[in-house]
CSV table of C-alpha atoms in Angstrom, one decimal:
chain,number,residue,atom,x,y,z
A,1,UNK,CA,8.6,1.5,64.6
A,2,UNK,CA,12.3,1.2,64.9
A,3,UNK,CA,15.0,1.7,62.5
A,4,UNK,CA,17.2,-0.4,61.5
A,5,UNK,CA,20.5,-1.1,59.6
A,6,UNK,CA,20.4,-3.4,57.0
A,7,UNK,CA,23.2,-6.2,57.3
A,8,UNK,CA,25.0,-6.8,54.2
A,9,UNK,CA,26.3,-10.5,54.9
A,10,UNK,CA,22.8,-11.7,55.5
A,11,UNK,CA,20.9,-13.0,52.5
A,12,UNK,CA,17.9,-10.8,53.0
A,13,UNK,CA,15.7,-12.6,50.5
A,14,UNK,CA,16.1,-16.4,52.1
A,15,UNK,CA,15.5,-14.8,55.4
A,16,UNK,CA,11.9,-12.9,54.5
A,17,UNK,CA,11.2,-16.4,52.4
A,18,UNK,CA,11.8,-18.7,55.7
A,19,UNK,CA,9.9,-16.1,58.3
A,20,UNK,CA,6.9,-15.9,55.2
A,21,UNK,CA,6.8,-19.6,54.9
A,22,UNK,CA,6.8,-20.8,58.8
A,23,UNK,CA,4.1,-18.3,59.3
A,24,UNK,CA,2.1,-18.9,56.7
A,25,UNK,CA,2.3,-23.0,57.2
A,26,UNK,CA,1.7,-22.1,61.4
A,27,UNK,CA,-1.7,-20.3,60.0
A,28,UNK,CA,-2.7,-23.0,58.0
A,29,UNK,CA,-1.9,-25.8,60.3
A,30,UNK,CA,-4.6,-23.9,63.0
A,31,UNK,CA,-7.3,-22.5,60.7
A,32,UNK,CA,-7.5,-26.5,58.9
A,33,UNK,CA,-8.3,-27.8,62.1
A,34,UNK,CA,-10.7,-24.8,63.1
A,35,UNK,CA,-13.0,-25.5,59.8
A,36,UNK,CA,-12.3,-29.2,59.5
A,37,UNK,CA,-14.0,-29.3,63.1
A,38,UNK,CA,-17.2,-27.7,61.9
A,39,UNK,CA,-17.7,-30.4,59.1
A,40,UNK,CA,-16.6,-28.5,56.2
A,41,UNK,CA,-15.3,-30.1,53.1
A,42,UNK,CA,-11.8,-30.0,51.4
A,43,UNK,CA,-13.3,-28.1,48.8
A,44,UNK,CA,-15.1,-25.6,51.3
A,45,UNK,CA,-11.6,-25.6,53.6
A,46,UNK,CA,-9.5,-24.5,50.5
A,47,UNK,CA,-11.5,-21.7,49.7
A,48,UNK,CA,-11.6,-20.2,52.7
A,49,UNK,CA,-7.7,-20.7,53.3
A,50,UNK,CA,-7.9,-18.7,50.1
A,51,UNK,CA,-9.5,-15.9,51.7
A,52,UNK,CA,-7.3,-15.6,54.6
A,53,UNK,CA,-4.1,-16.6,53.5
A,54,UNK,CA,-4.0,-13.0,51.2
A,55,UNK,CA,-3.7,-10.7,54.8
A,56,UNK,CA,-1.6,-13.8,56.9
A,57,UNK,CA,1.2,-13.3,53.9
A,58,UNK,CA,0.9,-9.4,54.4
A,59,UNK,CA,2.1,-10.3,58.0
A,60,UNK,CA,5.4,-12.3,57.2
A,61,UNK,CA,6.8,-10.8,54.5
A,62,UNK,CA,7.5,-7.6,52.9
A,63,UNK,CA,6.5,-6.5,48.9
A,64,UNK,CA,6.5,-3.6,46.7
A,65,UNK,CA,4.5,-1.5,44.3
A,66,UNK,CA,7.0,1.1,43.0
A,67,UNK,CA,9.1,-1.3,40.7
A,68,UNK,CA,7.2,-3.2,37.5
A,69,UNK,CA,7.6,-6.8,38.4
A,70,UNK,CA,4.1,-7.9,39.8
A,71,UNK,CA,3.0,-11.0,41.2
A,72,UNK,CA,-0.9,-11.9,40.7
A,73,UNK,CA,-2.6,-12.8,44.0
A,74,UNK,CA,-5.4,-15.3,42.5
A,75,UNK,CA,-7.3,-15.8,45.7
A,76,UNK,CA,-10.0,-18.3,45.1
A,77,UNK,CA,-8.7,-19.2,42.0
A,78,UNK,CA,-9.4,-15.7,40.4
A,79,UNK,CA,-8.5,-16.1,36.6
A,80,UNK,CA,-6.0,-13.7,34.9
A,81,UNK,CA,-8.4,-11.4,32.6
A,82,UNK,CA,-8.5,-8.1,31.5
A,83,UNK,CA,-10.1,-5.4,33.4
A,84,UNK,CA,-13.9,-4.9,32.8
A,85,UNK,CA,-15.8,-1.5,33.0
A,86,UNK,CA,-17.6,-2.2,36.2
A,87,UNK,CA,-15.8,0.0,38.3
A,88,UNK,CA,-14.8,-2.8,40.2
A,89,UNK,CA,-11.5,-3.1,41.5
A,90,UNK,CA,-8.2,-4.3,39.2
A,91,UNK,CA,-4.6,-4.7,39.3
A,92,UNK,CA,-3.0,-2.2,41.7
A,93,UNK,CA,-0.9,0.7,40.3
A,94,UNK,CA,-0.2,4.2,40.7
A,95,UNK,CA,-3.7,5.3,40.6
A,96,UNK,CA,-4.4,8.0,38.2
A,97,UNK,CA,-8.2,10.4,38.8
A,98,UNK,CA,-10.3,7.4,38.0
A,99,UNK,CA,-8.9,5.4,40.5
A,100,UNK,CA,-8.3,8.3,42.8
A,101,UNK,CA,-12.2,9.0,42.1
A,102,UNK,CA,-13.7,5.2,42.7
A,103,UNK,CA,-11.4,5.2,46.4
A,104,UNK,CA,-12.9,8.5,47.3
A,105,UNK,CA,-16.2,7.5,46.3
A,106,UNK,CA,-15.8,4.3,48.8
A,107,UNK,CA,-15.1,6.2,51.9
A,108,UNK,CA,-18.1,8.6,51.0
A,109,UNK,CA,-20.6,5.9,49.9
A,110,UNK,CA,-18.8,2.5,50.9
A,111,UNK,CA,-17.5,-0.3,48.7
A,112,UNK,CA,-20.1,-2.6,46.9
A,113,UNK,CA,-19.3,-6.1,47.2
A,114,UNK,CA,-20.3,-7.3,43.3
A,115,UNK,CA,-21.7,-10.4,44.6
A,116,UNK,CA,-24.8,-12.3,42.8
A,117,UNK,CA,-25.9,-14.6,45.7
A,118,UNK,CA,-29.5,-13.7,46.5
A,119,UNK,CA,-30.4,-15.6,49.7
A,120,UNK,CA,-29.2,-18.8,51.6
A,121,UNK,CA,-31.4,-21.5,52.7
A,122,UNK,CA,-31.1,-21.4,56.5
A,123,UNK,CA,-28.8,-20.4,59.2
A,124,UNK,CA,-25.4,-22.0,59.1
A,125,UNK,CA,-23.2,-22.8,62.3
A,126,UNK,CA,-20.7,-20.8,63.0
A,127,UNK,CA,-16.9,-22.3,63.2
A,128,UNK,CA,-15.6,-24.6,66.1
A,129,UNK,CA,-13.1,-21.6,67.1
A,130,UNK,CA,-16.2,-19.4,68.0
A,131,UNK,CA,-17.7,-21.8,70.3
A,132,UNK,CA,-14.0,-22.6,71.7
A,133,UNK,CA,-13.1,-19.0,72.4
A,134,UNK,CA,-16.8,-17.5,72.9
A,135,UNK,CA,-15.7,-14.5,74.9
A,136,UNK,CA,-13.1,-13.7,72.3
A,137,UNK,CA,-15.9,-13.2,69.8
A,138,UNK,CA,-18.3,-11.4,72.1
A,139,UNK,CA,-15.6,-8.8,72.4
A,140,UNK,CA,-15.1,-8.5,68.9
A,141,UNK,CA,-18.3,-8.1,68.4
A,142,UNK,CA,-18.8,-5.7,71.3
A,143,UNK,CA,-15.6,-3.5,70.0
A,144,UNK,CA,-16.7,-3.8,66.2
A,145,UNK,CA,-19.8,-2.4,66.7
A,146,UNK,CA,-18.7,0.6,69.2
A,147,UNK,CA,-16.7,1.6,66.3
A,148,UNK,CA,-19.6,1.8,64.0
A,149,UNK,CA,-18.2,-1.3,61.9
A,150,UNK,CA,-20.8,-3.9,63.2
A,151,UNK,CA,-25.1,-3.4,63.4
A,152,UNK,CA,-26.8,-5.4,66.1
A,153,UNK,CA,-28.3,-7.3,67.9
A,154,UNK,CA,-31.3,-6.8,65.4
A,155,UNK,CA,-34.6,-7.1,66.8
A,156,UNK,CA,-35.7,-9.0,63.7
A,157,UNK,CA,-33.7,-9.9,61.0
A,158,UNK,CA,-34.4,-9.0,57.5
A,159,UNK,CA,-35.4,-12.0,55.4
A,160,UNK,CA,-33.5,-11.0,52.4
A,161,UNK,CA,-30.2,-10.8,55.4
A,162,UNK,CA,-27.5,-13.6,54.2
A,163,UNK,CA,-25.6,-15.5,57.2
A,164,UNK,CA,-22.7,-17.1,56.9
A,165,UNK,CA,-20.4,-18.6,60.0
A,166,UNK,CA,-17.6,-16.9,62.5
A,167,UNK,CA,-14.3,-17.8,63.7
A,168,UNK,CA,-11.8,-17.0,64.6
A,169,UNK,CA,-7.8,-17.1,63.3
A,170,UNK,CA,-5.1,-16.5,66.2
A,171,UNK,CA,-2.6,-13.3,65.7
A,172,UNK,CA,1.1,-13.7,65.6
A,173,UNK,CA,0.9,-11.9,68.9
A,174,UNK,CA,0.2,-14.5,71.8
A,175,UNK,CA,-3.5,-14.2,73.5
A,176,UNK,CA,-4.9,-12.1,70.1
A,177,UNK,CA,-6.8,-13.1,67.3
A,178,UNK,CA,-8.9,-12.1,64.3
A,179,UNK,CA,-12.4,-12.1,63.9
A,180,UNK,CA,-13.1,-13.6,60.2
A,181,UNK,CA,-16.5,-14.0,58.3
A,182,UNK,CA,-16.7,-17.1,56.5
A,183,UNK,CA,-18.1,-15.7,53.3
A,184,UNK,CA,-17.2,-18.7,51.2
A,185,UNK,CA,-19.2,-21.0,52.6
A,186,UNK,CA,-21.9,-23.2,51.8
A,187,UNK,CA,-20.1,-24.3,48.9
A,188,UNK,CA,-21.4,-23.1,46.0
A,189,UNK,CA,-23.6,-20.9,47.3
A,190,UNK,CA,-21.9,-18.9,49.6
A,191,UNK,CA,-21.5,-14.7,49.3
A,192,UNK,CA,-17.6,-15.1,47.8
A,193,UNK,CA,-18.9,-18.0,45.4
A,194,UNK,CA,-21.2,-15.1,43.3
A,195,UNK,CA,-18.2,-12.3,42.9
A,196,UNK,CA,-16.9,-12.6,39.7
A,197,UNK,CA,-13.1,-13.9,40.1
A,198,UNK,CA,-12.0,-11.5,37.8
A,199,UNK,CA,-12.9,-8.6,40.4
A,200,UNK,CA,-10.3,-9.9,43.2
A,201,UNK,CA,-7.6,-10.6,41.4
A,202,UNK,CA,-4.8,-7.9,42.5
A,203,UNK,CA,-1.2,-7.2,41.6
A,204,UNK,CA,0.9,-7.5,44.7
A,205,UNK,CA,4.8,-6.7,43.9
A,206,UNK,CA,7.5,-9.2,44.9
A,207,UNK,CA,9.8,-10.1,47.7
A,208,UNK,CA,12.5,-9.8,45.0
A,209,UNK,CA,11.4,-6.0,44.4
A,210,UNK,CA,12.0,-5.2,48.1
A,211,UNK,CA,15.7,-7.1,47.7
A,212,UNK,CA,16.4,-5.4,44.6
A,213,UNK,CA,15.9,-2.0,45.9
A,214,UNK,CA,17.3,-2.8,49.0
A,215,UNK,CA,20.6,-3.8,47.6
A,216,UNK,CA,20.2,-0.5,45.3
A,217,UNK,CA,20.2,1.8,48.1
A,218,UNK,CA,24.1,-0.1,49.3
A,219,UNK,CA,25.2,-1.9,52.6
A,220,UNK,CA,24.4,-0.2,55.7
A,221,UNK,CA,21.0,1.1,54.2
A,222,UNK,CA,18.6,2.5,56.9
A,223,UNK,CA,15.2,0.1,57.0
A,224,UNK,CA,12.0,1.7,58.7
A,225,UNK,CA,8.6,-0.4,58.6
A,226,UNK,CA,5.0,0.6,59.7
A,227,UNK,CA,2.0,-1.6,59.9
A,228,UNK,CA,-2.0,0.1,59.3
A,229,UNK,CA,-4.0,-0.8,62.4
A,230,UNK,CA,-7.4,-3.4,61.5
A,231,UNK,CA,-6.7,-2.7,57.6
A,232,UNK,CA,-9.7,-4.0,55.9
A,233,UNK,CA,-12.2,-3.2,58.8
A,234,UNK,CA,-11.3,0.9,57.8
A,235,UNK,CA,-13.3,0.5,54.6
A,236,UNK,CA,-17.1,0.8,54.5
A,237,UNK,CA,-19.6,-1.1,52.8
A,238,UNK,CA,-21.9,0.5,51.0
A,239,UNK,CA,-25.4,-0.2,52.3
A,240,UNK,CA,-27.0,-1.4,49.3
A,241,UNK,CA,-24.4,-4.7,50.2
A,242,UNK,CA,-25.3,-5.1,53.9
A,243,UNK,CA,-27.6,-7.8,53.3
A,244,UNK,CA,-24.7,-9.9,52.5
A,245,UNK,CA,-22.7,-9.5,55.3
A,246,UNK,CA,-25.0,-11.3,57.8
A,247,UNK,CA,-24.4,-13.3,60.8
A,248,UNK,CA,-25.6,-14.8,63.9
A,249,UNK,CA,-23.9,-15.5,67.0
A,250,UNK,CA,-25.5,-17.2,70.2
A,251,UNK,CA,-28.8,-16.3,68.8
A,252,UNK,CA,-28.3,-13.3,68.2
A,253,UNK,CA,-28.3,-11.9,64.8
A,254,UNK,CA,-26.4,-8.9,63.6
A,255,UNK,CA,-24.3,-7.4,59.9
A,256,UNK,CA,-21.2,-6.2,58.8
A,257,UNK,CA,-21.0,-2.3,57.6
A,258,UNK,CA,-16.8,-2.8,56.9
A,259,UNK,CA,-14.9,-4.8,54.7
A,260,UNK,CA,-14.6,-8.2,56.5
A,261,UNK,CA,-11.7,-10.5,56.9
A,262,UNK,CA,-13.2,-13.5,54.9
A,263,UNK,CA,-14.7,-11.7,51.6
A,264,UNK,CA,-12.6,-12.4,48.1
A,265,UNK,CA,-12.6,-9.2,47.0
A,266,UNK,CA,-11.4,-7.3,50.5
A,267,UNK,CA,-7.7,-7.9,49.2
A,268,UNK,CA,-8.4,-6.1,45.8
A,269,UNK,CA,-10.1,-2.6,47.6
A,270,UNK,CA,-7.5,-2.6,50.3
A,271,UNK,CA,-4.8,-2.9,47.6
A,272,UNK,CA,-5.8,-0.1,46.4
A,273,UNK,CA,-6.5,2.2,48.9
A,274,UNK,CA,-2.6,1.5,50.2
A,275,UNK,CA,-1.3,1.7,46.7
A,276,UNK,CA,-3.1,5.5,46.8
A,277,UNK,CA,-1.4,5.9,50.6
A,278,UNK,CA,1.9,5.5,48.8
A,279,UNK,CA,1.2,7.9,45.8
A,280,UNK,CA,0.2,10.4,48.7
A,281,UNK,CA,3.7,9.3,50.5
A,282,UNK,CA,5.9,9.9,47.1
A,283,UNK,CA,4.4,13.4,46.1
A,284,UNK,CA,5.1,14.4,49.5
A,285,UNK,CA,8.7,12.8,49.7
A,286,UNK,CA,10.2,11.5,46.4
A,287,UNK,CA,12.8,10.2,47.7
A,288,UNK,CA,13.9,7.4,49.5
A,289,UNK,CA,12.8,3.8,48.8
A,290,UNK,CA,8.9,3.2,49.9
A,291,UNK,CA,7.4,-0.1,49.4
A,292,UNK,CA,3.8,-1.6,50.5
A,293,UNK,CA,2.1,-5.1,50.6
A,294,UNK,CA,-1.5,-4.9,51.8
A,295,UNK,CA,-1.1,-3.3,55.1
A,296,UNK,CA,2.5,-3.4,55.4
A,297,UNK,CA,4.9,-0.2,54.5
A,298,UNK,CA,9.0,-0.7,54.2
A,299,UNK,CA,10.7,2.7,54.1
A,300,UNK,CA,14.6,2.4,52.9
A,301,UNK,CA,17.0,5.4,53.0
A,302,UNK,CA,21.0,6.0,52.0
A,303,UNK,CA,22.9,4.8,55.0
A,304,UNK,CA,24.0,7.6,56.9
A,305,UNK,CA,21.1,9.7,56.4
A,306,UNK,CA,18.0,11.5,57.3
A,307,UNK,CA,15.8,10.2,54.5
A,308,UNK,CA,14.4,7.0,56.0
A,309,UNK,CA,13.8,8.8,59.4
A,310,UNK,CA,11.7,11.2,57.1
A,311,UNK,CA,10.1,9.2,54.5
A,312,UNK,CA,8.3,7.6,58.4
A,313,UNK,CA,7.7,10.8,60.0
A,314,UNK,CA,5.9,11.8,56.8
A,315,UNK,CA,4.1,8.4,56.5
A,316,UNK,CA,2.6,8.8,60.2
A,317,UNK,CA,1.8,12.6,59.6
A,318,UNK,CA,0.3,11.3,56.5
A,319,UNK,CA,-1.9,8.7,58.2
A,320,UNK,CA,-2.7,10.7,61.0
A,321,UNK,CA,-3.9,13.5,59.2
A,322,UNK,CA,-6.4,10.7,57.3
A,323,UNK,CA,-7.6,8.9,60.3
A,324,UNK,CA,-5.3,5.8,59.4
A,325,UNK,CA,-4.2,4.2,62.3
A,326,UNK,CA,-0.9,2.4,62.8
A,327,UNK,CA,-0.1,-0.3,64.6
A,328,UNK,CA,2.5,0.9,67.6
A,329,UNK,CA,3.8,-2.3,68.7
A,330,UNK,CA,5.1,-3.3,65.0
């Protein structure tokens, strides 16, 4: 997590725009062949793209909460609408007790996924990427469910357990990849397809936000970045939404107990868990410029100065102190 010195006769905003559009067309380019291999349709392909695409942006670019402009992340087509009284998750803000509350009650309880889907007709196949890289996923799998995050192998599977494919998305990082749970498929009738749209759509700030405050702070601002460690995989799942977490892999048949890389509405919860990281970061340091997307914090301080060096040595105390793990090589 290196600092470093913003140049001020480099257009910073065409140069996060390029790096967030080659990664995110290098992603699509890979996962389109992955699902188009397995026989899904364009329909089915889209959706899941949808699904991913949210945490492959949080990668390859970087976006902030702390000014008002907002940009509406409408993952599977989730529709603009006011917030209902579900206690489901909304547009990200500074979170006041309610919101403080419902993120407290996650981690004690896990997060329901709001989803209507009762059962699925039979066992789908998993992706072409998990038979292509099988001992990728068997470590996954292995690792995932050392860390609690993963039940399984079952003995015998509940009938009332919902199974949708694996795959497999590869990191930016050569030789690493992502495990993701393709919740959006059968079309139709797939776990994603009965959350109500309305529940994942999440405000995500702007590139422009990050420029704006950037160019604020003066030439020679200091710049400071840290990245959370397996972001979605840290929140539960309350158990009263295991059964729609399901999935099978060489026979074998086991569930998700955290937040997986493929549901709609795992973009809206971890939203705002970091958007309540960043409250926690600004009533312990005010100042300074801090700004997150998803899993991504940008720390900017007056050139010169101590302030970004501090604002991410109280971030990492911060995390440290609540079990968040950040990533050490980014």
């Amino acid at each position: 997590m290196e600092i470093t010195e913003a140049n001020g006769g480099l257009d910073l905003e065409e140069i996060i725009k390029a790096a967030r559009e080659a990664a995110t067309t290098r992603s699509k380019d890979w996962i389109l062949k992955q699902i188009r291999g397995a026989g899904s349709s364009e329909k089915e392909t889209e959706e899941v793209l949808g699904d991913i695409n949210a945490t492959n942006a949080a990668e390859s670019e970087v976006t902030p909460p702390e000014t008002k402009k907002r940009q509406r992340n409408t993952s599977r087509g989730a529709k603009k609408g006011d917030k209902k009284d579900t206690g489901e998750p909304a547009e990200s803000a500074t979170p006041g007790p309610s919101k403080k509350a419902k993120t407290s009650n996650g981690f004690e309880r896990g997060f329901k996924i709001p989803s209507t889907l009762v059962s699925h007709n039979k066992i789908p196949k998993n992706l072409r990427s998990a038979s292509e890289y099988p001992e990728v996923v068997k470590e996954k799998i292995k690792k995932e469910i050392e860390l609690g995050r993963v039940e399984g192998p079952l003995h015998t599977a509940p009938c009332e357990l919902i199974i949708s494919p694996l795959g497999v998305v590869p990191k930016k990082e050569a030789g690493k990849f992502r495990l993701i749970h393709h919740l959006s498929y059968p079309e139709g009738g797939s776990v994603n397809d009965g959350i109500d749209p309305a529940h994942c759509a999440v405000g995500y700030a702007s590139v422009d936000d990050a420029v704006d405050l950037l160019r604020a702070t003066g030439r020679g601002a200091l710049m400071a970045k840290a990245d959370i460690e397996a972001a979605f995989r840290l929140l539960p799942v309350h158990p009263e939404s295991y059964h729609l977490l399901g999935f099978n892999f060489e026979g074998k048949t086991y569930f998700d107990k955290a937040l997986p890389m493929g549901c709609s509405i795992s973009c809206a919860y971890f939203e705002k868990f970091s958007t309540l990281l960043e409250w926690a970061l600004h009533k312990q340091h005010p100042r300074g410029g801090k700004l997150h997307y998803l899993d991504d914090f940008l720390f900017i301080g007056k050139p010169n100065g101590q302030e970004c060096q501090e604002l991410l040595d109280t971030f990492q105390t911060l995390a440290a102190s609540l079990g968040v793990p950040l990533a050490e090589d980014k």
